Short mmCIF file of C-alpha atoms in Angstrom, two decimals:
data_model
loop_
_atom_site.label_atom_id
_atom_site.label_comp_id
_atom_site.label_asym_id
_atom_site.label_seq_id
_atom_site.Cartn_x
_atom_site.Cartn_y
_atom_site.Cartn_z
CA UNK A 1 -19.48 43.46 -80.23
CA UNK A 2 -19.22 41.32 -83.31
CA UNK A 3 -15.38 40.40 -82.67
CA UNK A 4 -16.88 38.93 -79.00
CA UNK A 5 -19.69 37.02 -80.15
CA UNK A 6 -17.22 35.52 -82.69
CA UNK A 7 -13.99 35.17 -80.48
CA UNK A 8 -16.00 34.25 -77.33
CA UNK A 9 -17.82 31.18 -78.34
CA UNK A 10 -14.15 29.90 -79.94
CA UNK A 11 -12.14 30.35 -76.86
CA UNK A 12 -14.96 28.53 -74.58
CA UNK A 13 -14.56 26.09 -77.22
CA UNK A 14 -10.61 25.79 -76.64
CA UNK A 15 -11.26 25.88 -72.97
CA UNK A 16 -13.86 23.02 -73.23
CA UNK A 17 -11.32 20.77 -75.66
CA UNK A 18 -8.35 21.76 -73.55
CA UNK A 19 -10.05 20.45 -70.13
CA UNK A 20 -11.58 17.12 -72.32
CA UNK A 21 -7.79 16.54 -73.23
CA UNK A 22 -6.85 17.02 -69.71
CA UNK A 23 -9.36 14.92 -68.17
CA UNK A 24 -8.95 12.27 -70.96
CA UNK A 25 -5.29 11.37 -70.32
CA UNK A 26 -5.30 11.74 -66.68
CA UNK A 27 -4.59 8.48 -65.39
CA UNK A 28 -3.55 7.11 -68.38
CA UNK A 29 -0.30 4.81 -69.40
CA UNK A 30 2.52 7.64 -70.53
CA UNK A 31 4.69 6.44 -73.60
CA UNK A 32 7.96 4.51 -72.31
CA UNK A 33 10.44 7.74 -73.68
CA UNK A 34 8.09 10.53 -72.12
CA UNK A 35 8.44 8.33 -68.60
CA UNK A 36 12.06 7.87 -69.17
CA UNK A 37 12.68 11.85 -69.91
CA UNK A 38 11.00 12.51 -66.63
CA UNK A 39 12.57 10.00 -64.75
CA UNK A 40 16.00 11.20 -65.75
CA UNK A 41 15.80 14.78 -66.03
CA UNK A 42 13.25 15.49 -62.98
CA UNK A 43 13.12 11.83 -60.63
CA UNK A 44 9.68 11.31 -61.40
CA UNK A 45 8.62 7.68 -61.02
CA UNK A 46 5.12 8.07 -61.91
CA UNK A 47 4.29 5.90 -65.63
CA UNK A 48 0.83 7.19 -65.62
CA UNK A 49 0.12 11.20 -66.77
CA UNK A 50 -0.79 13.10 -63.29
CA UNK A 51 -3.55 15.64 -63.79
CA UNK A 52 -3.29 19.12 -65.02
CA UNK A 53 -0.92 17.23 -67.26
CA UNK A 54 -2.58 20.08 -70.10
CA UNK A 55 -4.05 22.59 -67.80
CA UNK A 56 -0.64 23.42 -66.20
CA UNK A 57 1.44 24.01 -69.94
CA UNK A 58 -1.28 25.63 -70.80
CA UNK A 59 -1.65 28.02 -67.61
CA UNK A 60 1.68 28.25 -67.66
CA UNK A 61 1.90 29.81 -71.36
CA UNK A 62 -1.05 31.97 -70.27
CA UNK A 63 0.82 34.19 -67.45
CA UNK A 64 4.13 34.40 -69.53
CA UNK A 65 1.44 36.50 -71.92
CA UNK A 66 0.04 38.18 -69.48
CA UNK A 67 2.94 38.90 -67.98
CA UNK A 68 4.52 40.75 -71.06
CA UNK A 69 1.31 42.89 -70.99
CA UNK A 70 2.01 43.27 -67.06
CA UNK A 71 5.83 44.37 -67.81
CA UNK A 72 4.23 46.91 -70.27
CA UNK A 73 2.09 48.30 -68.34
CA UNK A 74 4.59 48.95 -65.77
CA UNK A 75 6.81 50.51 -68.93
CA UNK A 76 3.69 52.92 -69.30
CA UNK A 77 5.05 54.19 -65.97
CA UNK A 78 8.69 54.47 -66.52
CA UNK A 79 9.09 51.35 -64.23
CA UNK A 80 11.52 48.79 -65.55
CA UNK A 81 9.94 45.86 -66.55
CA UNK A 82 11.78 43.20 -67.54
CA UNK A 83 9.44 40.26 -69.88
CA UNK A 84 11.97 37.96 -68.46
CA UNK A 85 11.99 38.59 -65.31
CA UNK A 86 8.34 38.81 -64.73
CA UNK A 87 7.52 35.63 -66.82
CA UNK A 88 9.74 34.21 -64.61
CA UNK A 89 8.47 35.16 -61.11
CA UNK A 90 4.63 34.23 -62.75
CA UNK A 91 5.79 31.04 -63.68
CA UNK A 92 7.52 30.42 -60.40
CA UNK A 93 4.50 31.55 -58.52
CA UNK A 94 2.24 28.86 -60.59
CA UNK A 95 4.88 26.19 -59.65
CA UNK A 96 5.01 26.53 -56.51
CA UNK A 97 1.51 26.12 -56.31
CA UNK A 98 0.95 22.65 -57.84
CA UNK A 99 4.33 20.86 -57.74
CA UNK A 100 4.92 20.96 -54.14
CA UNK A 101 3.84 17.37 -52.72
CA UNK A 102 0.81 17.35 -50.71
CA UNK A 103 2.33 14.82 -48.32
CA UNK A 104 5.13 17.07 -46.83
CA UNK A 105 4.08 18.26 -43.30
CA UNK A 106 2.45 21.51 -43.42
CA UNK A 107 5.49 23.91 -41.93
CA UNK A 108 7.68 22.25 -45.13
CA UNK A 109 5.20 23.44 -47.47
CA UNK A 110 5.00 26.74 -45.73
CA UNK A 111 8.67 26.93 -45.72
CA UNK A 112 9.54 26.24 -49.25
CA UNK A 113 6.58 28.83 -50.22
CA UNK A 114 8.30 31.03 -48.08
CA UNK A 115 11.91 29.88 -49.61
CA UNK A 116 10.60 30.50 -53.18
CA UNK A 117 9.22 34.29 -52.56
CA UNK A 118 12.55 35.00 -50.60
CA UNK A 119 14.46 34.05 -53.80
CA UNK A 120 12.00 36.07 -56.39
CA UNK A 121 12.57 39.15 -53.99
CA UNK A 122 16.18 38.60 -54.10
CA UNK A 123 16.62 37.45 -57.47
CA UNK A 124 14.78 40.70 -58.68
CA UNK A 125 16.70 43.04 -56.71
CA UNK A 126 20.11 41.71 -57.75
CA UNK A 127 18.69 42.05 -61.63
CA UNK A 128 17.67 45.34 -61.15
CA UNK A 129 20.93 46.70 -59.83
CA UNK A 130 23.28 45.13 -62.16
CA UNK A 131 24.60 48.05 -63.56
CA UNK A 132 25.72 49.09 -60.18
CA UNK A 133 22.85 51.39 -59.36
CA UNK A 134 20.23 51.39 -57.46
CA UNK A 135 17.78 54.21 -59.10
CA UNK A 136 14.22 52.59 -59.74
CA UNK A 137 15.05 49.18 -58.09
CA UNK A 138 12.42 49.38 -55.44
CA UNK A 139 9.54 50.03 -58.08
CA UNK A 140 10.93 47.15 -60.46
CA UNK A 141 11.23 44.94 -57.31
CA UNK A 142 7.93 45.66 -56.79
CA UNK A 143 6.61 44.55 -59.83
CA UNK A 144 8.12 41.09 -59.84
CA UNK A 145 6.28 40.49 -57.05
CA UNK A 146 3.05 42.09 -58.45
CA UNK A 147 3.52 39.15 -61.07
CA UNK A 148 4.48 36.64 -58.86
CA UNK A 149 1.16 37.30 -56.58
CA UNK A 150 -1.03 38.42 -58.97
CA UNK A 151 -0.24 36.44 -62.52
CA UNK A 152 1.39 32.87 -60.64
CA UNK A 153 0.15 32.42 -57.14
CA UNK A 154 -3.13 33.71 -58.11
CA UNK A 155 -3.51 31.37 -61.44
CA UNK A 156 -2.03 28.34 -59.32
CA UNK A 157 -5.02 28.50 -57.63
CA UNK A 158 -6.79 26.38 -60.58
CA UNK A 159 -3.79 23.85 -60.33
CA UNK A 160 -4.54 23.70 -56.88
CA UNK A 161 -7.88 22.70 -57.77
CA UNK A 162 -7.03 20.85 -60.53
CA UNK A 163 -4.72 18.24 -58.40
CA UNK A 164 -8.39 17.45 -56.11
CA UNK A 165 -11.20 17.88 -58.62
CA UNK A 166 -11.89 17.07 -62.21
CA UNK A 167 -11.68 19.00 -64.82
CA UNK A 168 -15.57 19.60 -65.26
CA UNK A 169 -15.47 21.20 -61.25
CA UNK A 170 -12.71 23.61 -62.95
CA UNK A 171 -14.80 24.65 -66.18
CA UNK A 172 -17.81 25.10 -63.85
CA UNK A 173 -16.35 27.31 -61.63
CA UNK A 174 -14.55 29.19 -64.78
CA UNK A 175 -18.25 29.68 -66.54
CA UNK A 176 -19.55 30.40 -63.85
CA UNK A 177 -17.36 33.66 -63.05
CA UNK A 178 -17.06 34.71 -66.79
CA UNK A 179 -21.15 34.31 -66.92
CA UNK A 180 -21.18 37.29 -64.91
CA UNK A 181 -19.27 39.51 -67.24
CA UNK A 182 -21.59 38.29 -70.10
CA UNK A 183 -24.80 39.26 -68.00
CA UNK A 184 -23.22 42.52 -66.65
CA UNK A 185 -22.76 43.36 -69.87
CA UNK A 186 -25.55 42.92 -71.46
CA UNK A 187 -27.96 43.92 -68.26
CA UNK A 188 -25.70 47.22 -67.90
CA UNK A 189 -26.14 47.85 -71.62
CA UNK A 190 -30.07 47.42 -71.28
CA UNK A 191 -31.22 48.64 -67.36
CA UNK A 192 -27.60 50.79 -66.72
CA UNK A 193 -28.53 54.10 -64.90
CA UNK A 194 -26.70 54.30 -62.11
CA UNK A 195 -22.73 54.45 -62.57
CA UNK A 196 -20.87 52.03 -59.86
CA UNK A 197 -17.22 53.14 -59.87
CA UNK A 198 -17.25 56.21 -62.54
CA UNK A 199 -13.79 57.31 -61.37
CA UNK A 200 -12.35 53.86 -61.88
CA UNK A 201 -14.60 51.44 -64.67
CA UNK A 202 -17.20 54.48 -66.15
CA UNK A 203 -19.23 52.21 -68.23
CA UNK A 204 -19.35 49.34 -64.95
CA UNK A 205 -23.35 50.09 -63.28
CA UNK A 206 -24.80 49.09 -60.59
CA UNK A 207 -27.72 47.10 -63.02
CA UNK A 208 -24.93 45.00 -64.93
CA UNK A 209 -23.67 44.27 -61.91
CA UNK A 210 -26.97 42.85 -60.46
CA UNK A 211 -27.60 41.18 -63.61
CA UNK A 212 -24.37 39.64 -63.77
CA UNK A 213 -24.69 38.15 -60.23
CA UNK A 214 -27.86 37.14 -61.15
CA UNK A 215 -26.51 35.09 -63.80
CA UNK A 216 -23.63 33.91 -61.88
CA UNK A 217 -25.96 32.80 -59.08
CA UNK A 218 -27.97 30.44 -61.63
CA UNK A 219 -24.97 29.06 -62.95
CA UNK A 220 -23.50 28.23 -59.98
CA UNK A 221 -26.70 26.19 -58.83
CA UNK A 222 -27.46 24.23 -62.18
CA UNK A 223 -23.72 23.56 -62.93
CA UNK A 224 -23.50 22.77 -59.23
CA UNK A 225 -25.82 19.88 -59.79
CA UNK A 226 -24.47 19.01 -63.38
CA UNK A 227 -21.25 18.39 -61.75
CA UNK A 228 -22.66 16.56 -59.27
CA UNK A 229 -24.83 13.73 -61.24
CA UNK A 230 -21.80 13.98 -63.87
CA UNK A 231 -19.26 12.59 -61.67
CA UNK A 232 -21.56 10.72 -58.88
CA UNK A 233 -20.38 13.33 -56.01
CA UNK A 234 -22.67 13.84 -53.34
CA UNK A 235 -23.07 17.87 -53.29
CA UNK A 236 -24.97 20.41 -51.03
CA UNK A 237 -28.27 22.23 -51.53
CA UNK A 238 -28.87 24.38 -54.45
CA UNK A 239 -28.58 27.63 -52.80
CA UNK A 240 -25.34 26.95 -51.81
CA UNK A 241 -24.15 26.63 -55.40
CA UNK A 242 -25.86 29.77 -56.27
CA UNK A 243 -24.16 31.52 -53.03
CA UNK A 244 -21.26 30.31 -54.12
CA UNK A 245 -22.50 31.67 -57.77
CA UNK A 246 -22.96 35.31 -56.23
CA UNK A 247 -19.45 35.18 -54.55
CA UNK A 248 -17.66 34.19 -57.73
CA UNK A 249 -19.37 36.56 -59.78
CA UNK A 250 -18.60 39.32 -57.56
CA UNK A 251 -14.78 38.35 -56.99
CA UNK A 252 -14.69 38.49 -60.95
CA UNK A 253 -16.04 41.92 -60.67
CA UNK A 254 -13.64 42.97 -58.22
CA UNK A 255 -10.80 41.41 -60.35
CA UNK A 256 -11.48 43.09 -63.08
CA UNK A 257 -11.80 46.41 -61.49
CA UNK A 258 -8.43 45.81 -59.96
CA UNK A 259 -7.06 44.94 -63.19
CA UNK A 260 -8.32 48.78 -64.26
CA UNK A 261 -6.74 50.27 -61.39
CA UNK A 262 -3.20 49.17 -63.39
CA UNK A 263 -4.50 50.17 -66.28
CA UNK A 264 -5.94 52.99 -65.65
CA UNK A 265 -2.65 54.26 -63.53
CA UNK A 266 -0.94 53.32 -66.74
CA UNK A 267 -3.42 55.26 -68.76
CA UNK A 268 -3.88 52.76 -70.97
CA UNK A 269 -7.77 51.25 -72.18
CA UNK A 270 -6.84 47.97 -72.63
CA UNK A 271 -3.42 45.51 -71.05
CA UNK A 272 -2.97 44.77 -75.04
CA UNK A 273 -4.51 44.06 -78.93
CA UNK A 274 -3.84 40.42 -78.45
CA UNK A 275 -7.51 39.61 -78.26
CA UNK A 276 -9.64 41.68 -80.68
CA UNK A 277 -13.23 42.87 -79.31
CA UNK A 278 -10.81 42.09 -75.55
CA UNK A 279 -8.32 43.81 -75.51
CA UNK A 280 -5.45 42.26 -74.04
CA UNK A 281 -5.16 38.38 -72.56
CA UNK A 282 -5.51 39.85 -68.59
CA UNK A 283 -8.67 41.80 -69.87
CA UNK A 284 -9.79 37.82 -70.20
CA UNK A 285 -8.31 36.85 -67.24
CA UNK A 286 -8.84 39.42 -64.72
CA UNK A 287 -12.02 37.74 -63.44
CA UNK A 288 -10.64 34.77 -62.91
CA UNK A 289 -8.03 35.58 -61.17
CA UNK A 290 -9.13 36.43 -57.84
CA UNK A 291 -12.50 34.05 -58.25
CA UNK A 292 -9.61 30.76 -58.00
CA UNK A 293 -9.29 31.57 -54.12
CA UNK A 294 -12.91 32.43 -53.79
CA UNK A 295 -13.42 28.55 -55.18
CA UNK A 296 -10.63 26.97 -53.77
CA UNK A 297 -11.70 27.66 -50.24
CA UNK A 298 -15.22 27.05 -50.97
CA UNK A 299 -14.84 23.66 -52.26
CA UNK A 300 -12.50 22.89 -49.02
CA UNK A 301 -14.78 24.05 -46.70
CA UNK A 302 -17.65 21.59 -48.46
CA UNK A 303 -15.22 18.84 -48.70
CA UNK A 304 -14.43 18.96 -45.15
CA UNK A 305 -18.36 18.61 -44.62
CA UNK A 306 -18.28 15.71 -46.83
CA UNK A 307 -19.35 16.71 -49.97
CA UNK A 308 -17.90 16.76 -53.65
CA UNK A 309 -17.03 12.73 -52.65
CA UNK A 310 -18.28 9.98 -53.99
CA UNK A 311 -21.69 8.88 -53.50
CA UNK A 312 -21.78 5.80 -51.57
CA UNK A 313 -23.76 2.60 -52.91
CA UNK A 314 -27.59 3.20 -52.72
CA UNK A 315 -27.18 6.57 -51.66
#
């Protein structure tokens, strides 16, 4: 406990000063050699810093961790699990999310999505079997693409946000799921009777998890509205912020519990001893994981309604 209430406050800190930096040179004049480097090593034309200009480094350093703690997991298991190879297929996965330009037709972006998970498959496959056999290749195979899913596509779901919102919608909707850990914890610890998955998370009840919500829920709502007067966007009624609350805190939930059904099939407590007090960097992550899509969609579906836009003179 003591390790968390240190550690946690400093990595919401990092988080907060990472975003600022993000959201501070977005839009801003790049130096003449950084423009020039792009220009001539990747055909970008852009002079100005795009953004996620720090949120995608930093993402991207993020799943090559996690994906070593992935790879040894799957060692745990006598699966072969290359650190290369999996850092590789999460950091393809995370590309593929962000880079691809949003004004190709729709069946182009569907087919180089499609063109990119044909390669990891293959790509793995070929690894796997170059010592001319083929024992274990199937599980392996399988595991690239559990970190190309679970560690890129899942984490480029932030990007995704990242290229439509600011950075304050992104470390809303990132408190806003890990609230719900904090208040499950500390609700489970104080009302927890009733076990909710014993076979899978024992110490997870069904009173942290009502607590957490809870949290999540309020969250949601206030930051909902924090966001909005921030950055002059015209945003819905409070309850849908803390529906949309509820739904994150409960995709966290049911991220980390599927980040105990590897670990637990691994038999291991934690995915590493990066983090003390944590455990590993996907204990951190878990939640967050599978709330991205939960938020992604929601904010489409509101800004197809018309909200999260700017506010209109007088209005």
């Amino acid at each position: 406990m003591a390790k968390r209430l240190i550690l946690g406050p400093i990595m919401i800190l990092l988080l907060i000063g990472a975003l600022a930096l993000d959201q501070w040179l977005d839009g801003r004049t790049m130096p003449g050699w950084i423009a020039r480097a792009l220009s001539y090593g990747l055909g970008f034309k852009e002079t100005t810093f795009p953004p996620g200009v720090i949120t995608l480094p930093l993402l991207t350093i993020l799943v090559t961790i996690a994906a070593r703690e992935l790879s040894s997991l799957l060692e745990s298991e006598n699966i072969e699990g290359s650190k290369r190879m999996l850092s590789a297929a999460a950091i393809a996965g995370l590309l593929v999310s962000c880079l691809v330009p949003a004004t190709l037709p729709a069946t182009t972006v569907v087919g180089i999505f499609g063109t990119v998970s044909v390669m990891v498959l293959t790509v793995a496959m070929t690894f796997y079997s170059r010592h001319k056999t083929v024992e274990g290749v199937i599980a392996a195979t399988g595991g690239v693409l559990l970190s190309y899913v679970y560690l890129g596509i899942m984490a480029g779901f932030l990007l995704a946000l990242r290229r439509e919102h600011s950075v304050f919608v992104i470390g809303w909707i990132i408190l806003t799921t890990k609230s719900c850990d904090i208040g499950a914890y500390f609700s489970g610890k104080a009302f927890g009777r009733h076990k909710l998955i014993p076979w899978l998370s024992p110490g997870k009840t069904w009173e942290g998890l009502v607590g957490g919500v809870l949290l999540s829920a309020t969250l949601g709502a206030v930051g909902m509205f924090w966001v909005g007067s921030h950055e002059g966007l015209q945003v819905p009624a409070w309850w849908h912020g803390a529906l949309l609350g509820m739904s994150l805190g409960i995709a966290g939930q049911a991220g980390d519990l599927l980040e105990s059904i590897l670990k637990r099939d691994a038999g291991k407590k934690d995915s590493g001893r990066g983090i003390p007090g944590f455990g590993g960097l996907l204990d951190v992550l878990d939640s967050i994981l599978l709330a991205s899509p939960v938020a992604f969609w929601w904010l489409h579906v509101m800004q197809n309604k018309g909200y999260f836009g700017a506010l209109v003179a007088g209005g």
